[in-house]
Each structure stands twice: as C-alpha cells, then as structure tokens.
Short mmCIF file of C-alpha atoms and ligand atoms in Angstrom, two decimals:
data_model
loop_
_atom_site.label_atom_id
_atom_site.label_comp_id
_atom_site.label_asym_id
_atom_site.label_seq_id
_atom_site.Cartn_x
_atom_site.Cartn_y
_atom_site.Cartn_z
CA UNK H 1 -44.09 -38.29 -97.12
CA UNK H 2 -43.87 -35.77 -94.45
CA UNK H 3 -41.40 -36.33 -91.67
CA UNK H 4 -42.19 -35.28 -87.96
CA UNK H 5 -38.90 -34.60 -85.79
CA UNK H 6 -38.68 -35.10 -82.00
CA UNK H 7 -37.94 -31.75 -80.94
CA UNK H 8 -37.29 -32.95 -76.89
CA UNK H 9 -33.89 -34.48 -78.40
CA UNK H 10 -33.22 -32.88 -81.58
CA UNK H 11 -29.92 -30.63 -82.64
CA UNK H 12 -29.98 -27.58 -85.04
CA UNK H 13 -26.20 -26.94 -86.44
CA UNK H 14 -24.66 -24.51 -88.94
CA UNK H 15 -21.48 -23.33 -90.42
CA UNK H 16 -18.99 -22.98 -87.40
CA UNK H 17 -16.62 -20.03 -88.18
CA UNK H 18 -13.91 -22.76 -86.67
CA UNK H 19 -13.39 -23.96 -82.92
CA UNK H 20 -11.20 -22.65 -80.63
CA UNK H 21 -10.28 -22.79 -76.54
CA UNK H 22 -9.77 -25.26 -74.55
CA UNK H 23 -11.74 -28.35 -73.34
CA UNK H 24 -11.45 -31.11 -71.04
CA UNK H 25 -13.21 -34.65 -72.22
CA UNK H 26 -14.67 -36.42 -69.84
CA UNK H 27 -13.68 -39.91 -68.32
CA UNK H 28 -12.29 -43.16 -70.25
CA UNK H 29 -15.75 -44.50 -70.68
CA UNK H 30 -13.57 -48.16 -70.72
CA UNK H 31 -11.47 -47.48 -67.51
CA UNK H 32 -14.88 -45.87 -66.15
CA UNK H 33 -16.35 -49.65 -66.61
CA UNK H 34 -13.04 -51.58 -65.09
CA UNK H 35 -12.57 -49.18 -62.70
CA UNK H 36 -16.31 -49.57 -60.99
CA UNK H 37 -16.18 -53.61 -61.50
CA UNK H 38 -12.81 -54.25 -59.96
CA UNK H 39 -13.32 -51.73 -56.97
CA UNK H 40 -16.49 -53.93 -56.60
CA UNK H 41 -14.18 -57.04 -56.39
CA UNK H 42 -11.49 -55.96 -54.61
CA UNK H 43 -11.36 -55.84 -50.50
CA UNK H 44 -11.88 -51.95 -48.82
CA UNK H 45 -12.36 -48.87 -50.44
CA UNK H 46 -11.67 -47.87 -54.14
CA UNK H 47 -12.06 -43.95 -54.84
CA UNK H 48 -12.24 -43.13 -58.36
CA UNK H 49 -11.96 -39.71 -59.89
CA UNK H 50 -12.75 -38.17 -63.38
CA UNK H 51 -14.69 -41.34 -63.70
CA UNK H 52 -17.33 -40.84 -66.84
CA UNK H 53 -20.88 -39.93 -65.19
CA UNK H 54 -22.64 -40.96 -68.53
CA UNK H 55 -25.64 -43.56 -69.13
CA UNK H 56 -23.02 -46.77 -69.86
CA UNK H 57 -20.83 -46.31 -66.45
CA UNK H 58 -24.00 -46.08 -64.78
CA UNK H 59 -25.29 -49.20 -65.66
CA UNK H 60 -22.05 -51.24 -64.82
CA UNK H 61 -22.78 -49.43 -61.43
CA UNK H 62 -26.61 -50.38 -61.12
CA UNK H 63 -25.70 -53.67 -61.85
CA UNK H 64 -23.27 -53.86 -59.00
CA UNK H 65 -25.40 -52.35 -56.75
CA UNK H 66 -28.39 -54.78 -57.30
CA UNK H 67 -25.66 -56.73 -56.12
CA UNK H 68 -24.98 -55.79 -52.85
CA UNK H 69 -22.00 -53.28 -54.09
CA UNK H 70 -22.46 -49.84 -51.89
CA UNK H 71 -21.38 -47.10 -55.24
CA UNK H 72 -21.97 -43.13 -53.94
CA UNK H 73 -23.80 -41.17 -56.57
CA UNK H 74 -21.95 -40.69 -59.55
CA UNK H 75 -21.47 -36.98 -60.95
CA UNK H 76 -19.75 -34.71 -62.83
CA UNK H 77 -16.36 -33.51 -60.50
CA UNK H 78 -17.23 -35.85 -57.69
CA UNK H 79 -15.28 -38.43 -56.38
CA UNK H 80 -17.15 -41.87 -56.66
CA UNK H 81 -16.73 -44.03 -53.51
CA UNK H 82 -16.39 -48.11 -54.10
CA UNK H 83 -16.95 -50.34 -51.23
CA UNK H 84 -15.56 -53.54 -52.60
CA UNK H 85 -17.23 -56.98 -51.36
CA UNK H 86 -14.13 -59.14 -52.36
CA UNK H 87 -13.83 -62.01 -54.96
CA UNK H 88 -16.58 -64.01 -53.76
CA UNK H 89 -18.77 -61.12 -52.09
CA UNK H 90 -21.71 -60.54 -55.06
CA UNK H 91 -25.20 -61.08 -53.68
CA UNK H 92 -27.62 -63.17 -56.17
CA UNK H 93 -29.55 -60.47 -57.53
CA UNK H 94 -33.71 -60.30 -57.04
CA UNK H 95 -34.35 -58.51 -60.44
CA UNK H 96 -33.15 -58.63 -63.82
CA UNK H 97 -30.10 -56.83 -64.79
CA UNK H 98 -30.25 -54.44 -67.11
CA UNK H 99 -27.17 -53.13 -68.80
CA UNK H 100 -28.82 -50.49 -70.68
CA UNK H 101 -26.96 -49.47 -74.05
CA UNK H 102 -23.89 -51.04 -72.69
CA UNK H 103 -22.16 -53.91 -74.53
CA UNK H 104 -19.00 -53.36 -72.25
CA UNK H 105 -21.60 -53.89 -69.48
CA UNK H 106 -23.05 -56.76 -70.78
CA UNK H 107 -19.68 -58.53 -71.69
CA UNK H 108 -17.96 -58.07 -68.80
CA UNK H 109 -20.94 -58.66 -66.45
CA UNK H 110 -21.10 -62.53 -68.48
CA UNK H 111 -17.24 -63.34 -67.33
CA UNK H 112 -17.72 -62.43 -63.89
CA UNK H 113 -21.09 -63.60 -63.21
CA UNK H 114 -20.19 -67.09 -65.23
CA UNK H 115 -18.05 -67.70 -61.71
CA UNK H 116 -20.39 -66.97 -59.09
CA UNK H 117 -20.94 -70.37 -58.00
CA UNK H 118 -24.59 -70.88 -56.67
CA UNK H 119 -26.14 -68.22 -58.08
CA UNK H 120 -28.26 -67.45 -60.80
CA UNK H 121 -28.63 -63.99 -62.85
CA UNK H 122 -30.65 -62.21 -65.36
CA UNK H 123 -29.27 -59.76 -68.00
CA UNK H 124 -30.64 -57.99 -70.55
CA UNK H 125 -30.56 -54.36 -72.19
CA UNK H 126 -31.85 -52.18 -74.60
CA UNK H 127 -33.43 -52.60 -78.10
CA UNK H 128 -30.12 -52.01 -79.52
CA UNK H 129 -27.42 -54.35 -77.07
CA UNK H 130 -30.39 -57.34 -77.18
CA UNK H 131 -29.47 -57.70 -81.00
CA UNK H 132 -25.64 -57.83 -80.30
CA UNK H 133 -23.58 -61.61 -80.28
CA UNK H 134 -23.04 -62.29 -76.80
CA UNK H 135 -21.78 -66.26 -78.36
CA UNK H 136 -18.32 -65.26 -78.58
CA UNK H 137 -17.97 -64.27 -75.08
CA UNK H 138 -20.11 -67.37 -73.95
CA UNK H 139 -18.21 -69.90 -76.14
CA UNK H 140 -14.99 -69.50 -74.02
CA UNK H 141 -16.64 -68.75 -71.11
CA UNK H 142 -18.02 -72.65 -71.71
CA UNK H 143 -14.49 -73.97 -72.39
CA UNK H 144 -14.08 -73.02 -68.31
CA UNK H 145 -17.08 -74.87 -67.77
CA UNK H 146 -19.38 -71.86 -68.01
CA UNK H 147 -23.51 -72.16 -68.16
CA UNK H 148 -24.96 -69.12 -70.38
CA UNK H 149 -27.47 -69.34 -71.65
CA UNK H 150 -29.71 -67.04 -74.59
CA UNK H 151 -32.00 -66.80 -77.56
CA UNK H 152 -31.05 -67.33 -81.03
CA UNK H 153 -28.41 -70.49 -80.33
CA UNK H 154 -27.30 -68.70 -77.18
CA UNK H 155 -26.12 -65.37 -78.48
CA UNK H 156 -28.58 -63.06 -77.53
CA UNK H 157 -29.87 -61.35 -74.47
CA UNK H 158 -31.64 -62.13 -72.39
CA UNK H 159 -29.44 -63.91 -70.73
CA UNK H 160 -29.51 -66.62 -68.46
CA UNK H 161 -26.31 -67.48 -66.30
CA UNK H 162 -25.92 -70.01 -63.47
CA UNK H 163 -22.55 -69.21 -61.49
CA UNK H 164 -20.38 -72.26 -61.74
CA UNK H 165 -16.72 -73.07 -59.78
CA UNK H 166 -15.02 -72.51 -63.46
CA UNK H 167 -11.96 -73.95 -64.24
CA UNK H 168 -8.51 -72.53 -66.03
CA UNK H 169 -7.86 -72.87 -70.12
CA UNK H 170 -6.04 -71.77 -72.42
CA UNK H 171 -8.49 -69.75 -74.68
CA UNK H 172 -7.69 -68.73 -78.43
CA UNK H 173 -9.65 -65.36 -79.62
CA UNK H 174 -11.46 -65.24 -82.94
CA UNK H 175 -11.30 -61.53 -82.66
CA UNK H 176 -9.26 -59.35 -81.16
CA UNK H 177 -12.14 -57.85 -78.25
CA UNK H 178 -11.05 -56.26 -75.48
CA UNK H 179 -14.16 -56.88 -74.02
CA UNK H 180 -14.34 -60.81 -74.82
CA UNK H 181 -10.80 -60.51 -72.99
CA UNK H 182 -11.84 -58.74 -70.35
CA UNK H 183 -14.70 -61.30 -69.66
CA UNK H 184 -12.15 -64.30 -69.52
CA UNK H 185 -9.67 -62.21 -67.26
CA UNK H 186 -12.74 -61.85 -64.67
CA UNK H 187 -14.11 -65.44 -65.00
CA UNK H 188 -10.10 -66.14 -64.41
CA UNK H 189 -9.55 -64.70 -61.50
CA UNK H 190 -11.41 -67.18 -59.45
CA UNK H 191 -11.03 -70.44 -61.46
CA UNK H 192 -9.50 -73.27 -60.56
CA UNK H 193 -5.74 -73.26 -62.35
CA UNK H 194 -4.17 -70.54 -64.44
CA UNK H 195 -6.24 -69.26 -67.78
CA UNK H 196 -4.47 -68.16 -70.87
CA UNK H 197 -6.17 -65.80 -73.20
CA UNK H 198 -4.09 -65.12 -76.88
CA UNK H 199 -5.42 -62.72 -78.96
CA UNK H 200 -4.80 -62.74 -82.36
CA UNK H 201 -4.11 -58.93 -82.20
CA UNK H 202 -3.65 -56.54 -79.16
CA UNK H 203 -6.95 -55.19 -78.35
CA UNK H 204 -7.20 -51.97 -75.70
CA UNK H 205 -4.96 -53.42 -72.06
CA UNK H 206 -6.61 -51.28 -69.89
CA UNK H 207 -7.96 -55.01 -67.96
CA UNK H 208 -4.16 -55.96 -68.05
CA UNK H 209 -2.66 -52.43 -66.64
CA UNK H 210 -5.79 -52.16 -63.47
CA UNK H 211 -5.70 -55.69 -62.74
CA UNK H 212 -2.18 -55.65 -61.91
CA UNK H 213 -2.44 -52.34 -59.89
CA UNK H 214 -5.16 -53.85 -57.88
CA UNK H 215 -2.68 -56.97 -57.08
CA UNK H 216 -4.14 -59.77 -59.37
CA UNK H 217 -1.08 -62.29 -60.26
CA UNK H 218 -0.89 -61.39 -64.65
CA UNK H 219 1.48 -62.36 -66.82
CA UNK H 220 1.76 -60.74 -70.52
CA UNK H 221 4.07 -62.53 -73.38
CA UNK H 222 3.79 -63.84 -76.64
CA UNK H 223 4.54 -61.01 -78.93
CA UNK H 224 3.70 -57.73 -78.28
CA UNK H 225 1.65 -58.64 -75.62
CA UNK H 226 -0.67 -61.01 -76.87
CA UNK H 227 -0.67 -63.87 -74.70
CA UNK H 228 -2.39 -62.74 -71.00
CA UNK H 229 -1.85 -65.41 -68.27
CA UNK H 230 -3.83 -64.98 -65.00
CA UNK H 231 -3.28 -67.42 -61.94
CA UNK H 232 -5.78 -66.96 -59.09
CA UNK H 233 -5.36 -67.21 -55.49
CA UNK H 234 -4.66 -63.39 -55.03
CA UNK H 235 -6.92 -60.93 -53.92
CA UNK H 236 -8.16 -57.62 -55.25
CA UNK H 237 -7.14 -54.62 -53.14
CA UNK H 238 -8.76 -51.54 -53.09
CA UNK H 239 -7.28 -48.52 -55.13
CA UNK H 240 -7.32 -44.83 -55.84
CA UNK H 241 -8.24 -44.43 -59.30
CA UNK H 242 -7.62 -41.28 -61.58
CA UNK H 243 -9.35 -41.74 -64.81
CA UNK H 244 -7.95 -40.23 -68.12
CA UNK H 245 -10.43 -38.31 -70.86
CA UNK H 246 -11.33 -40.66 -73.39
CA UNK H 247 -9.63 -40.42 -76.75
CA UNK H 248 -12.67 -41.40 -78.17
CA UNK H 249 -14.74 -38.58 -77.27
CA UNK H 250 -11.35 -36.37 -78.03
CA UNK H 251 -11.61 -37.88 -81.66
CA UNK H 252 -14.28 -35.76 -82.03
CA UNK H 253 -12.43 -32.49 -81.17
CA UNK H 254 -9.24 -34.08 -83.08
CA UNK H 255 -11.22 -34.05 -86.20
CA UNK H 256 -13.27 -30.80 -86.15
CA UNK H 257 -10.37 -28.86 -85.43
CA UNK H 258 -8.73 -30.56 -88.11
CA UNK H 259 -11.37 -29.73 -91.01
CA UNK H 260 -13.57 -26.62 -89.87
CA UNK H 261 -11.40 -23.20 -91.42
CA UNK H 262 -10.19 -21.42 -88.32
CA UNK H 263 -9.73 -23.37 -85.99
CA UNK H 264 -7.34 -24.14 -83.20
CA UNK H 265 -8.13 -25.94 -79.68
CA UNK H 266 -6.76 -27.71 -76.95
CA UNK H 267 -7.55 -30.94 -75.68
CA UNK H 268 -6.29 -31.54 -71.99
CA UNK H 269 -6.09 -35.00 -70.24
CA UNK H 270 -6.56 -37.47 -72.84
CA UNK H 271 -5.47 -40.99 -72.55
CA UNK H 272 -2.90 -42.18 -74.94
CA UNK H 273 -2.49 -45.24 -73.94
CA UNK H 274 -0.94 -47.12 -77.25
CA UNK H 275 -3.52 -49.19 -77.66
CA UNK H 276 -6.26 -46.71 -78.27
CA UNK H 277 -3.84 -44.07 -80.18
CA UNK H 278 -4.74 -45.37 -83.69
CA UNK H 279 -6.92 -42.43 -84.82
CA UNK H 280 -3.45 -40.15 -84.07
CA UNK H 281 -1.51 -42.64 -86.30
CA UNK H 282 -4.16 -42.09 -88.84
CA UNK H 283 -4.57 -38.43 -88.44
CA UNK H 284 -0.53 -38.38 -88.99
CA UNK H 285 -0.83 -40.33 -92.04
CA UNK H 286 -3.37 -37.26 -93.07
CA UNK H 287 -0.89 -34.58 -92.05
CA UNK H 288 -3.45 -33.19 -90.15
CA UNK H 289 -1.72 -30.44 -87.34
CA UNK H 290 -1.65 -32.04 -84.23
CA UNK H 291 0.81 -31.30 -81.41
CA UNK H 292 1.24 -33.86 -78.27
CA UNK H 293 2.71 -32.39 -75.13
CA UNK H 294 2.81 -32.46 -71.19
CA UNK H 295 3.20 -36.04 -71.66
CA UNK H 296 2.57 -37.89 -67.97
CA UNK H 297 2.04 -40.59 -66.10
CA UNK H 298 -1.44 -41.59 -64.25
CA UNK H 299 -2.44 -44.29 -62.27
CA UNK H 300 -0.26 -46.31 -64.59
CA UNK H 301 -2.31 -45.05 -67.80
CA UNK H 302 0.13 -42.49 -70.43
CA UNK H 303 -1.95 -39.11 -70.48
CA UNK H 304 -1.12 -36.18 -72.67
CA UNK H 305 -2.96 -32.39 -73.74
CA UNK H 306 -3.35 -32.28 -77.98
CA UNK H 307 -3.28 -29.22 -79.86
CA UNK H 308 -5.07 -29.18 -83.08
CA UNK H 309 -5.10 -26.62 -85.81
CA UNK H 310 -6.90 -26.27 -89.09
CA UNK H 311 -4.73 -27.87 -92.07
CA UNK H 312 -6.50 -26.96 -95.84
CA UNK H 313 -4.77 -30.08 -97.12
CA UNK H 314 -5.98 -33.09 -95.53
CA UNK H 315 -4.13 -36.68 -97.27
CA UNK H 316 -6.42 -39.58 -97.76
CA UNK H 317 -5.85 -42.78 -95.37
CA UNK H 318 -6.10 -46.51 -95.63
CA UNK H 319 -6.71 -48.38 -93.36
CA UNK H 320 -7.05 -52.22 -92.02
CA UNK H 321 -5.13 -54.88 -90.31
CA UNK H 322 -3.68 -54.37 -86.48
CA UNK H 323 -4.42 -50.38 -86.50
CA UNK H 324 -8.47 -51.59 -86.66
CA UNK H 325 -8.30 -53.20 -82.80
CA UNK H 326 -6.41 -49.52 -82.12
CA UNK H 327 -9.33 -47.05 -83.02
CA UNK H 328 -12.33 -49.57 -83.39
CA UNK H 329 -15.13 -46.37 -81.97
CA UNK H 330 -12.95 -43.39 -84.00
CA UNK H 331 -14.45 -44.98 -87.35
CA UNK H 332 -17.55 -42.55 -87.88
CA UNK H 333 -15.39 -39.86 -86.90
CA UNK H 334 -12.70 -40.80 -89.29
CA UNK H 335 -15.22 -41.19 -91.83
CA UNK H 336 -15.86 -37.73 -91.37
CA UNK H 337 -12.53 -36.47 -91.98
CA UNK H 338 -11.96 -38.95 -94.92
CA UNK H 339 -14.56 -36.13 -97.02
CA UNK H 340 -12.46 -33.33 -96.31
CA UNK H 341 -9.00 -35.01 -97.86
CA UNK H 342 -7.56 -34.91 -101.45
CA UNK H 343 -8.70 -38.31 -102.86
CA UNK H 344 -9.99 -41.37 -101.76
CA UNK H 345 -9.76 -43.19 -98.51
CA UNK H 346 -9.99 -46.86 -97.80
CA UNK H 347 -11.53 -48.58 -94.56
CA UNK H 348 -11.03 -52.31 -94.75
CA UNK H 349 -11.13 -55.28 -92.04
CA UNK H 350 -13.88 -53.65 -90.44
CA UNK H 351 -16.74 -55.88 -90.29
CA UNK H 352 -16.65 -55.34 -86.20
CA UNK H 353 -18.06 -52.57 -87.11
CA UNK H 354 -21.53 -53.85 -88.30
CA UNK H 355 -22.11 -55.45 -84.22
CA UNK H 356 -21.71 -52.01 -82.28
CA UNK H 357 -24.45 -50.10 -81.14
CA UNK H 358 -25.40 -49.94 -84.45
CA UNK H 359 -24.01 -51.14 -88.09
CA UNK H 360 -21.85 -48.13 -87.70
CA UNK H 361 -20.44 -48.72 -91.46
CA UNK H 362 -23.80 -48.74 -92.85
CA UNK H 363 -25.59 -45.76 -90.68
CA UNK H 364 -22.48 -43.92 -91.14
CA UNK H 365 -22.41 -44.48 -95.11
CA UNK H 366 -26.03 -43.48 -95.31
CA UNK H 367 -26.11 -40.54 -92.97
CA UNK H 368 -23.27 -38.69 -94.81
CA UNK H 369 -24.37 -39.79 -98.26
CA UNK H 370 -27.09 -38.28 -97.60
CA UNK H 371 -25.38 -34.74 -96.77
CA UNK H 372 -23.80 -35.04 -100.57
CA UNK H 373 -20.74 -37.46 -98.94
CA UNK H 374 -19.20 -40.13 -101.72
CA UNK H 375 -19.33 -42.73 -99.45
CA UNK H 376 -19.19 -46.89 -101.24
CA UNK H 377 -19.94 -49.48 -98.87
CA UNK H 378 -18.38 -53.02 -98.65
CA UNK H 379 -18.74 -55.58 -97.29
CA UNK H 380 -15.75 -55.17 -94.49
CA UNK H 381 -15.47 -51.35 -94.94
CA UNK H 382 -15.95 -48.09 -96.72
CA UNK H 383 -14.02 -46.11 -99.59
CA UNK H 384 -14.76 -42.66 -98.96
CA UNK H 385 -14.07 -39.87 -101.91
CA UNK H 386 -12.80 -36.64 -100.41
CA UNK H 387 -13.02 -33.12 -101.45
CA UNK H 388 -17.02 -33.29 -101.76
CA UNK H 389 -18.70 -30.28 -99.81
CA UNK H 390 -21.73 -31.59 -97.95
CA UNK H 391 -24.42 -30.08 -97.30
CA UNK H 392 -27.20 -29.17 -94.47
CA UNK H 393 -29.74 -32.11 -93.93
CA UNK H 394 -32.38 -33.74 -91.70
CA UNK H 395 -29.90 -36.42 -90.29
CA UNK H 396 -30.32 -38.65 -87.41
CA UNK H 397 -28.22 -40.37 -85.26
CA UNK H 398 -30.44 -43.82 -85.49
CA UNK H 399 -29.74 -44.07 -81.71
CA UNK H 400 -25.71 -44.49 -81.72
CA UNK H 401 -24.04 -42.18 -79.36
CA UNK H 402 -20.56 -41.79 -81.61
CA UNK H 403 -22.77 -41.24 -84.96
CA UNK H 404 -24.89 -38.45 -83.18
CA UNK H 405 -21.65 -36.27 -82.80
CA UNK H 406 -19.70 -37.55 -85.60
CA UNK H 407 -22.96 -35.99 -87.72
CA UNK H 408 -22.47 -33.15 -85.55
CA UNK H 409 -19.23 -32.51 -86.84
CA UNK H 410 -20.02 -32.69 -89.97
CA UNK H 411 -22.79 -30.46 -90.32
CA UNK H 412 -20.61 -27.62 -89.06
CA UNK H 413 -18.88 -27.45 -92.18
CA UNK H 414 -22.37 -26.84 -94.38
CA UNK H 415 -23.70 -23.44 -95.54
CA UNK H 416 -27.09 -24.97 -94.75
CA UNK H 417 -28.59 -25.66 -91.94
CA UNK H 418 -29.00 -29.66 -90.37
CA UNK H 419 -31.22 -31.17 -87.60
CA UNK H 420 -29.86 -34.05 -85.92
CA UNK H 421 -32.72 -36.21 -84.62
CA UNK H 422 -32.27 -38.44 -81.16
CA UNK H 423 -29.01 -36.62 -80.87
CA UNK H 424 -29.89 -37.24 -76.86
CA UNK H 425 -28.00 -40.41 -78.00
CA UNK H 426 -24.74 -38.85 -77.21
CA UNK H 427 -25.39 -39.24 -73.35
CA UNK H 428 -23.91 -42.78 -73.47
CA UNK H 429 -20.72 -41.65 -73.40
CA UNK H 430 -20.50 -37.99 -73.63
CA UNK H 431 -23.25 -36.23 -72.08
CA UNK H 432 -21.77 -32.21 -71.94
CA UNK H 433 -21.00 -33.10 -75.47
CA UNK H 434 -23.57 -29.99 -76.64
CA UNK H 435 -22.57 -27.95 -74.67
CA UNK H 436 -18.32 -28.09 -74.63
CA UNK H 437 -19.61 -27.63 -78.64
CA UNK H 438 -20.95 -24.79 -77.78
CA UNK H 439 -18.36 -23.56 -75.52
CA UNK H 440 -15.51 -23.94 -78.37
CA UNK H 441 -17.87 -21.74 -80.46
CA UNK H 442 -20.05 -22.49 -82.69
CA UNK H 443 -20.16 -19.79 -84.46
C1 S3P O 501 -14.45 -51.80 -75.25
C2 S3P O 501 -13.98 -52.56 -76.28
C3 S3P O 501 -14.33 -52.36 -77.69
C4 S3P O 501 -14.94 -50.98 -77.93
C5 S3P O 501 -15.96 -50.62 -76.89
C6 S3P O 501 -15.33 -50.64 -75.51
C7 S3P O 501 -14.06 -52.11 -73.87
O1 S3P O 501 -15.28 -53.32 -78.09
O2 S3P O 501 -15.51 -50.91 -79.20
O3 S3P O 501 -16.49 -49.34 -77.14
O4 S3P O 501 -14.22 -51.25 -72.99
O5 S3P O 501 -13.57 -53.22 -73.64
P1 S3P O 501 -14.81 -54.79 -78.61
O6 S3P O 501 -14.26 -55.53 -77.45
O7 S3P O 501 -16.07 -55.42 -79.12
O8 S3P O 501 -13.80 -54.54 -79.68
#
C-alpha cells in the first residue's frame, strides 16, 4: 500500500554525532496555565514572564478573553500583561469555548466555570481532548452542587455548564490529578464553607504554591501534603510571575544527552519542583550523568541548570507506585531511554497513561517497535528490553506533542534515516523544539 507523507509538517532525522551547548526550555507549560487563570481572578495587574507562548497556554488565554479578561499578546521574550477581573468578574461568554488540545484547559476551565453563578458556558476542543473523561472532574464538582453536563453519561465534551453558588466538601480523589485538584481548588475558592480535597498521592502543587502567593487562605496536611483545605472569603491579588522551563520539555534534552555517543549539554532554568522531579529519580536509578547546580529560588518555585553527559552504560528502571503522579508526561521519553539500558525495564501503574492526548503506552509501544524497539505492552504499562539498536523509519507522532519529540530522539541514534509525520504536533508545548535540536547539533 503506498503511503503519502505530509511534507508541510513532516521531520527528516539522522544519526546525531551527539548534542552539545547550551539551551534554555521554554515556560512550565502547567504554571503557564495557573499563572494566566489566577491573574484573570485576582484584582489589578499580574505580569508574567517566561510564560510558555505555545498552542495550550494560548487557549487557557482565549478562553479568558472571550471572557472579558484583557491578556497582551503572548510571545516568545515578552512579558504577558493580566488585567484580573476579580473572583466574580467573568463575563458569560457569546461563543463556544474552545480549549484546543488542552486537557489542563479543559479541566480547570470546568472548576471555575462550575461557580459562576448565572451563567451558562460552552466548552469543547479538539478531535483528540473531545475523547478524554471529563466525569472525574464533574463528579466532585457535583458533590459542591455543580451542573455539567456532556455526552457519553456526562464525560465528554462538549460540555455544558450552568454556574451555580457551589458549596464546600470534603472531596476524596480516585486518582491522584493535579488537574482534577486544581478544578476543585478553583470551584473552592468561591463556595460557600471550606472544601477539602485528599489525594490519594501527591500530584504536581504548583495550584497549592500560586494560590497562596496570590493570597487565597490554603491549608496543606495529611501526610506529605495530601490533604489541601481552602476557605474562601479572600481575594486574589495580582502578582509578578516568573515562570520556570518545564522539566518536561527538559526530559527531552535529559535523555538525548544521556544516550546519543558524544554528547554533553546544559540545560538552564528548569523547574525542579519535587513534585515533577521523578524522571531525575529515575534517570539516577539508570546512572545516567547528570549534574544539578545553581540551585535557586523563584517566585516560590525551586529552579536549577542540569548538566548531562553521555554514559555507555545505561541500568534498566522499574517503575510504579507514588513516582508515576511525579513524571506522568516523561513516560515516552523514558521509554526511549529504557532501549538504550542493559536489560529490561518495567513501567507499571500507568494506565493514566492510555487518557492523555493520546494512549501514550500504546502509540509509544508501536512507534518504537516499529524502529526494531522490544517493547511488550500491558495492560497498566510497558516492559521494555534494552540494548536493541533501532533503526531509521517512517514514524509519526499520531498527533501527541511529547511522542513527536520523544520519536525525535530516538531516531538520532539510527544509521538510517526517519521521517516523522505531523511532527507540527510538538507546538503544544514546545514550539522552538526543531530548532534548539538543531542548535545543539544535529550532526
Ligand atoms: C497537568 C497535570 C497532569 C499532566 C498534564 C498537566 C496540570 O495531568 O499530565 O500534562 O497542569 O495540572 P493529570 O492531572 O491528568 O495527571
């Protein structure tokens, strides 16, 4: 059957001789997403810099602004101006919203839209985010006396929301989601009474840490910081925002510098917030050669430069449990890596995995099998068999932003040549992504 291949948005990759230099990531595509909605809520001005100018951010902001939220254009080294319209200041939109690729968008828009009382909203999104479960953010959204409404038994988008006065609860997690989380902490913050969310384990905080900078009233106990309480009655005040690179895009950099021959790069200003640190944990646990330094402080959010140098001997990992929460997106990446190590690595509890932008375990299992990778899938995870050269192939990134350059990784360690088809798909969250890959040489 012959194949044709979209050339507007297609990659060709060979063998890199090894990456080196330096490179900045851009902007915590999570804290981009917080940042924009609680500037939106909060009274005056919130100026946010290094915040991510890719296709996710940017919906969180068009939603705003069909809201009555004034947002200054949002691009690469410019500062991006909030005016915030307070707690109770969202206009009743005239369209539907559409939150693009964006399940962080989409999630978060639910809780906060759930408490507009009197109005009535829209969402919806792509091909991709209208297949996603949007139940387990309703369900305890409803427990506060939320009205969502959706196809398929209220789960999918399009939604349907009519803004209620909610009211406080105490709200048990099925799964630890920042996002679901996140969606409670914003229906919170104008209930009536306090709301209690427990998770059953700690999912990303970066909610938790901006909420209290902008001056909501949080509490966090239980163990290790499981149990968020949030009583309303304060107000949101506007803040200066510095936004960390995102580990997540880092991973990628973390990894090819850990398995391509030659090479050796820095990473400056990535977030390492503990939390999101997993894939270092894991990389540890592969002896990979990774050096942390220039540890700081910023806008309340740990920050650190990584240096990462080739290592010939990579160990084999297993993972599951706790750790999963900490590096949910680094999975295709550390799938990835998993080929290049000395036996067989196991990736289990990590049927989230199957509701992302795409089922990452099963596009990620088929797109490297299909470079030569000894890849079994299961029904929660993967075993990958290491020490199996792949080779050059017509791969594609089956729209998924973190597959497109976790494929482009790979394919820099094959004699033969690969095409990556709809690699434009990297745009969600990384959009220089081609060309910092050039930059660090491939060579
Ligand atoms: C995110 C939470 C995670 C993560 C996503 C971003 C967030 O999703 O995978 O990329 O910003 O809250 P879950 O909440 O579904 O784990």
């Amino acid at each position: 059957m012959s194949h044709s291949i979209n050339t507007q948005s297609t990659k060709t990759l060979s063998k890199s001789g090894g990456l080196s230099g330096k490179v900045r990531v851009p902007g915590d595509k999570s804290i981009s997403h917080r940042a924009l909605l609680f500037g939106a809520l909060a009274e005056g001005k919130t100026l946010i810099n290094g915040l991510l100018p890719a296709e996710d951010p940017i919906s969180t902001a068009n939603c705003l602004k069909a809201m009555g939220v004034k947002i200054s254009s949002i691009r690469k080294g410019v500062e991006v101006e909030v005016k915030g319209v307070g707690l109770h200041g969202l206009k009743e939109p005239d369209e539907i919203l559409n939150c693009g690729n964006s399940g962080t968008t989409m999630r978060l828009m639910i809780g906060l839209l759930a408490a507009q009382k009197g109005n009535h909203f829209v969402l919806t999104g792509d091909n991709s985010l209208r297949q996603r479960p949007m139940k387990r953010v309703r369900d305890p959204l409803k427990m506060m006396g939320g009205k969502v409404f959706g196809r398929s038994n209220n789960n999918l988008a399009p939604l349907s929301i009519i803004g209620q006065k909610l009211h406080g609860a105490v709200i048990g997690t099925p799964v630890a989601s920042a996002q679901i989380k996140s969606a409670i902490l914003l229906a919170a913050l104008t209930a009536e009474g306090t709301t209690t969310v427990i998770e059953p384990a700690c999912s990303r905080d970066h909610s938790e840490r901006m909420l209290k900078a902008f001056g909501a009233h949080l509490e966090i106990g239980g163990e290790i910081g499981r149990h968020i309480t949030i009583h309303p009655g304060s107000t949101l005040k506007g803040q200066i925002i510095e936004v960390p690179g995102d580990i997540s895009s880092a991973a990628f950099w973390l990894v090819a510098g850990s398995i391509i021959p030659g090479s050796d790069l820095i990473i400056e200003n990535v977030g390492l917030n503990p939390t999101r640190t997993g894939i270092l944990e894991v990389l540890e646990q592969m002896e990979a050669n990774i050096e942390i330094f220039n540890i700081r402080d910023v806008t309340g959010e740990p920050v650190g430069d990584i240096r990462v140098i080739y290592q010939e001997q990579l160990k084999p990992f297993s993972i599951n449990g706790e750790i999963m929460a900490r590096l949910v997106d680094e999975i295709p990446i550390l799938s990835v890596a998993a080929c290049f190590s000395e036996g067989v690595s196991q990736i289990s509890e990590a049927s989230e995995l199957r509701i992302k932008e795409t089922d990452r375990l099963a596009v990620i299992a088929r797109q490297l099998n299909s470079m030569g990778a000894k890849i079994t899938e299961h029904q929660d995870g993967l075993s990958i068999k290491g020490r199996v050269q792949l080779k050059g192939s017509l791969l594609d990134s089956e729209t998924d932003h973190r597959i497109a350059m976790s494929l482009a990784i790979a394919a820099l360690t094959c004699k033969e040549q690969s095409i990556i088809e709809r690699s434009n798909a990297a745009a969600v969250s990384y959009p220089d992504f081609w060309q910092d890959l050039e930059k660090l040489g491939t060579r």
